[in-house]
Short mmCIF file of C-alpha atoms and ligand atoms in Angstrom, two decimals:
data_model
loop_
_atom_site.label_atom_id
_atom_site.label_comp_id
_atom_site.label_asym_id
_atom_site.label_seq_id
_atom_site.Cartn_x
_atom_site.Cartn_y
_atom_site.Cartn_z
CA UNK A 16 -110.29 28.48 -46.34
CA UNK A 17 -111.23 25.31 -48.91
CA UNK A 18 -114.09 24.48 -50.39
CA UNK A 19 -114.58 21.63 -48.92
CA UNK A 20 -113.75 22.80 -45.88
CA UNK A 21 -116.99 26.08 -46.64
CA UNK A 22 -119.62 22.97 -47.63
CA UNK A 23 -119.54 21.63 -44.41
CA UNK A 24 -121.44 24.67 -43.11
CA UNK A 25 -123.85 23.96 -45.85
CA UNK A 26 -127.46 23.22 -44.78
CA UNK A 27 -126.95 20.73 -47.40
CA UNK A 28 -124.37 19.03 -45.90
CA UNK A 29 -126.08 19.38 -42.68
CA UNK A 30 -128.00 16.15 -42.90
CA UNK A 31 -124.51 14.34 -43.10
CA UNK A 32 -123.44 16.11 -40.53
CA UNK A 33 -126.79 14.78 -37.66
CA UNK A 34 -125.48 10.93 -39.06
CA UNK A 35 -121.33 11.00 -37.47
CA UNK A 36 -122.00 7.27 -36.66
CA UNK A 37 -121.64 6.77 -32.30
CA UNK A 38 -122.50 3.32 -33.24
CA UNK A 39 -121.02 0.71 -35.35
CA UNK A 40 -124.49 -0.67 -36.43
CA UNK A 41 -125.10 2.45 -38.08
CA UNK A 42 -124.86 2.06 -41.45
CA UNK A 43 -122.16 3.97 -43.22
CA UNK A 44 -123.10 2.00 -47.22
CA UNK A 45 -121.27 2.54 -50.02
CA UNK A 46 -121.47 6.20 -51.51
CA UNK A 47 -121.91 8.05 -48.16
CA UNK A 48 -119.23 10.53 -48.25
CA UNK A 49 -118.15 12.39 -51.14
CA UNK A 50 -114.64 13.36 -50.46
CA UNK A 51 -111.76 12.49 -48.16
CA UNK A 52 -112.82 15.72 -46.02
CA UNK A 53 -115.71 14.68 -45.53
CA UNK A 54 -115.42 11.44 -44.38
CA UNK A 55 -112.60 12.45 -42.58
CA UNK A 56 -114.85 14.59 -40.26
CA UNK A 57 -117.21 11.78 -39.83
CA UNK A 58 -113.74 9.55 -37.91
CA UNK A 59 -112.64 12.65 -36.06
CA UNK A 60 -115.77 12.39 -34.58
CA UNK A 61 -117.62 9.30 -34.71
CA UNK A 62 -117.44 7.15 -31.24
CA UNK A 63 -118.53 3.40 -33.52
CA UNK A 64 -115.28 1.33 -31.77
CA UNK A 65 -114.39 2.02 -28.31
CA UNK A 66 -111.13 3.45 -30.15
CA UNK A 67 -112.87 6.61 -30.25
CA UNK A 68 -112.39 7.96 -27.20
CA UNK A 69 -108.89 8.03 -26.44
CA UNK A 70 -108.12 9.52 -29.76
CA UNK A 71 -105.97 12.69 -30.14
CA UNK A 72 -106.58 12.78 -34.18
CA UNK A 73 -108.28 10.21 -36.95
CA UNK A 74 -106.22 9.73 -38.65
CA UNK A 75 -107.55 8.86 -42.45
CA UNK A 76 -104.45 9.10 -44.93
CA UNK A 77 -102.08 10.92 -46.79
CA UNK A 78 -100.00 12.31 -49.83
CA UNK A 79 -102.44 12.17 -53.79
CA UNK A 80 -106.33 11.61 -53.54
CA UNK A 81 -105.67 10.13 -57.11
CA UNK A 82 -102.67 7.71 -56.62
CA UNK A 83 -102.58 4.50 -58.76
CA UNK A 84 -100.71 3.02 -55.67
CA UNK A 85 -102.65 2.91 -51.74
CA UNK A 86 -100.60 1.05 -48.39
CA UNK A 87 -102.84 0.69 -46.29
CA UNK A 88 -101.13 0.15 -42.57
CA UNK A 89 -102.80 -0.77 -39.06
CA UNK A 90 -103.42 2.16 -37.00
CA UNK A 91 -101.67 4.77 -35.99
CA UNK A 92 -99.54 5.26 -33.49
CA UNK A 93 -98.06 7.79 -31.41
CA UNK A 94 -96.55 10.13 -33.53
CA UNK A 95 -99.75 10.18 -35.61
CA UNK A 96 -101.95 10.34 -33.50
CA UNK A 97 -100.83 13.81 -32.54
CA UNK A 98 -100.02 14.97 -35.76
CA UNK A 99 -103.71 12.72 -37.75
CA UNK A 100 -101.19 11.27 -40.19
CA UNK A 101 -100.03 7.97 -41.25
CA UNK A 102 -96.84 6.55 -41.34
CA UNK A 103 -94.75 9.64 -40.05
CA UNK A 104 -93.11 8.12 -37.40
CA UNK A 105 -89.74 5.95 -37.77
CA UNK A 106 -91.69 2.91 -40.04
CA UNK A 107 -92.90 5.82 -41.76
CA UNK A 108 -89.69 7.39 -42.31
CA UNK A 109 -88.62 4.19 -43.46
CA UNK A 110 -91.17 3.08 -46.38
CA UNK A 111 -91.27 6.53 -47.31
CA UNK A 112 -87.30 6.07 -47.80
CA UNK A 113 -88.10 1.89 -49.72
CA UNK A 114 -90.95 4.19 -51.70
CA UNK A 115 -88.29 7.25 -52.87
CA UNK A 116 -85.39 4.17 -54.07
CA UNK A 117 -88.30 2.85 -56.66
CA UNK A 118 -89.30 6.91 -57.78
CA UNK A 119 -93.04 6.52 -56.04
CA UNK A 120 -94.28 8.93 -53.88
CA UNK A 121 -96.73 10.72 -51.70
CA UNK A 122 -96.84 14.02 -53.95
CA UNK A 123 -97.69 11.95 -57.12
CA UNK A 124 -98.24 8.10 -57.26
CA UNK A 125 -98.96 7.00 -53.79
CA UNK A 126 -101.75 7.57 -51.28
CA UNK A 127 -101.35 5.72 -47.61
CA UNK A 128 -104.27 4.88 -44.82
CA UNK A 129 -104.89 2.84 -42.17
CA UNK A 130 -107.15 -0.33 -41.51
CA UNK A 131 -108.29 1.35 -38.45
CA UNK A 132 -108.17 5.83 -37.52
CA UNK A 133 -107.62 6.41 -34.01
CA UNK A 134 -104.82 4.96 -31.82
CA UNK A 135 -105.77 1.39 -29.88
CA UNK A 136 -103.58 2.42 -26.84
CA UNK A 137 -100.22 1.49 -26.06
CA UNK A 138 -100.32 0.15 -30.06
CA UNK A 139 -101.73 -2.44 -29.08
CA UNK A 140 -102.75 -4.92 -32.26
CA UNK A 141 -106.78 -3.03 -32.62
CA UNK A 142 -109.64 -5.98 -31.79
CA UNK A 143 -111.93 -7.54 -34.34
CA UNK A 144 -115.05 -6.05 -32.95
CA UNK A 145 -112.89 -2.16 -34.04
CA UNK A 146 -110.79 -2.88 -37.25
CA UNK A 147 -114.86 -4.43 -38.16
CA UNK A 148 -116.43 -0.87 -37.57
CA UNK A 149 -113.99 1.10 -39.08
CA UNK A 150 -114.09 -1.39 -41.28
CA UNK A 151 -116.93 0.86 -43.74
CA UNK A 152 -114.61 4.35 -43.52
CA UNK A 153 -111.47 1.86 -44.90
CA UNK A 154 -114.17 0.26 -47.78
CA UNK A 155 -115.05 4.57 -48.54
CA UNK A 156 -111.25 5.56 -48.82
CA UNK A 157 -111.34 2.70 -51.53
CA UNK A 158 -113.95 4.50 -53.53
CA UNK A 159 -112.86 7.44 -53.34
CA UNK A 160 -109.57 6.84 -54.28
CA UNK A 161 -109.66 4.14 -56.72
CA UNK A 162 -106.72 2.57 -56.49
CA UNK A 163 -106.15 0.10 -59.16
CA UNK A 164 -102.77 -1.30 -57.08
CA UNK A 165 -102.73 -2.20 -52.05
CA UNK A 166 -100.37 -2.20 -50.65
CA UNK A 167 -101.62 -4.52 -47.21
CA UNK A 168 -98.75 -3.75 -44.61
CA UNK A 169 -98.57 -6.39 -41.69
CA UNK A 170 -100.83 -9.80 -41.16
CA UNK A 171 -103.08 -6.66 -39.56
CA UNK A 172 -103.98 -4.98 -42.94
CA UNK A 173 -104.41 -8.47 -45.51
CA UNK A 174 -106.91 -9.99 -42.74
CA UNK A 175 -108.82 -6.32 -41.68
CA UNK A 176 -109.56 -5.90 -45.84
CA UNK A 177 -109.33 -9.34 -46.98
CA UNK A 178 -110.03 -11.40 -44.70
CA UNK A 179 -105.97 -13.71 -45.12
CA UNK A 180 -105.37 -15.04 -42.15
CA UNK A 181 -101.48 -16.65 -43.27
CA UNK A 182 -98.87 -15.24 -41.96
CA UNK A 183 -96.92 -12.31 -43.10
CA UNK A 184 -93.96 -14.40 -43.72
CA UNK A 185 -96.45 -16.40 -46.07
CA UNK A 186 -97.49 -14.07 -48.45
CA UNK A 187 -95.56 -11.59 -49.06
CA UNK A 188 -94.95 -10.11 -52.37
CA UNK A 189 -97.30 -11.87 -54.08
CA UNK A 190 -100.40 -10.84 -56.18
CA UNK A 191 -104.06 -11.48 -54.68
CA UNK A 192 -106.83 -10.01 -56.42
CA UNK A 193 -109.70 -7.97 -53.59
CA UNK A 194 -112.61 -6.77 -55.32
CA UNK A 195 -110.90 -6.29 -58.77
CA UNK A 196 -108.13 -4.49 -57.75
CA UNK A 197 -104.00 -6.09 -57.33
CA UNK A 198 -102.80 -6.35 -54.94
CA UNK A 199 -99.79 -7.31 -52.07
CA UNK A 200 -99.13 -8.30 -49.10
CA UNK A 201 -95.97 -6.76 -47.76
CA UNK A 202 -93.52 -6.79 -45.04
CA UNK A 203 -94.83 -3.27 -42.13
CA UNK A 204 -92.03 -1.13 -42.14
CA UNK A 205 -91.76 -2.04 -38.59
CA UNK A 206 -90.98 -4.80 -38.80
CA UNK A 207 -88.04 -4.15 -39.94
CA UNK A 208 -86.82 -2.29 -38.51
CA UNK A 209 -86.25 -3.93 -35.80
CA UNK A 210 -84.91 -6.49 -38.50
CA UNK A 211 -81.91 -4.12 -40.24
CA UNK A 212 -79.65 -6.48 -42.06
CA UNK A 213 -79.62 -6.02 -45.23
CA UNK A 214 -78.92 -9.43 -46.53
CA UNK A 215 -79.65 -11.85 -48.77
CA UNK A 216 -83.18 -13.45 -48.03
CA UNK A 217 -83.41 -10.48 -44.93
CA UNK A 218 -87.04 -9.55 -44.28
CA UNK A 219 -85.11 -6.20 -45.59
CA UNK A 220 -84.24 -7.71 -49.10
CA UNK A 221 -87.49 -9.62 -49.42
CA UNK A 222 -89.16 -5.67 -49.44
CA UNK A 223 -86.44 -4.82 -51.73
CA UNK A 224 -87.79 -7.94 -54.20
CA UNK A 225 -91.33 -6.73 -53.58
CA UNK A 226 -91.82 -3.13 -53.95
CA UNK A 227 -89.67 -3.61 -57.49
CA UNK A 228 -92.54 -5.66 -58.45
CA UNK A 229 -94.77 -3.68 -57.40
CA UNK A 230 -93.14 -0.45 -60.07
CA UNK A 231 -92.85 -2.71 -62.68
CA UNK A 232 -96.89 -3.41 -62.06
CA UNK A 233 -97.43 0.39 -62.03
CA UNK A 234 -94.82 0.73 -65.25
CA UNK A 235 -97.57 -1.80 -67.10
CA UNK A 236 -100.34 -0.15 -65.89
CA UNK A 237 -99.26 3.67 -66.44
CA UNK A 238 -98.34 2.60 -70.13
CA UNK A 239 -100.74 0.14 -71.00
CA UNK A 240 -103.69 0.84 -69.09
S1 SF4 B 24 -110.84 3.62 -34.94
FE1 SF4 B 24 -112.66 3.77 -36.28
S2 SF4 B 24 -114.37 3.03 -35.60
FE2 SF4 B 24 -113.41 3.19 -34.38
S3 SF4 B 24 -114.41 5.59 -33.15
FE3 SF4 B 24 -112.35 5.49 -34.58
S4 SF4 B 24 -113.55 5.99 -36.63
FE4 SF4 B 24 -114.42 5.11 -35.39
#
């Protein structure tokens, strides 16, 4: 059993356990969590929004907890809900391939999470209330991982984090600044699965350009801080 798991049974964490939010009105101020495990433990018991009623597992993240790059998707799908891990279905496999094409992996450079931690029924888009209810967890997750670069997959992720409502086709590949962090909107891998062409100008081709730009910026940060 890990130290973090053991610590859940310490007296010092009893207050934390009593503070599991059951309503979106209960604030989760910055600094509430000291580890992602603590945050995940709350998410798995959370009912700040209705998605908590139907989840099998809350899906918090996978990858290196000290990663330079954090990828944020929309919400878990069926495979994610079953496994408790984000981006592990067909979209996730494609995302891993895209990352591998520029030598980025979740073992080292990348951490992956979602805007909403619980699966919306029938994979519908999460409502703005559900996004708002879950956002404090996302902000805590970003604070704890402290990535230099955030990639936002699809319009819901962009809107959920930054409030920018522009269509993904207009803003993908552009660097934006959010709270002092570099962000880039990119296509959601599921969109690429539906558009398999690799021709110049196609979504897949554009994704290839974007991930190379991300790799170049990552190298700059690594070499110059
Ligand atoms: S989606 Fe987020 S806010 Fe809603 S129940 Fe799950 S963890 Fe809580």
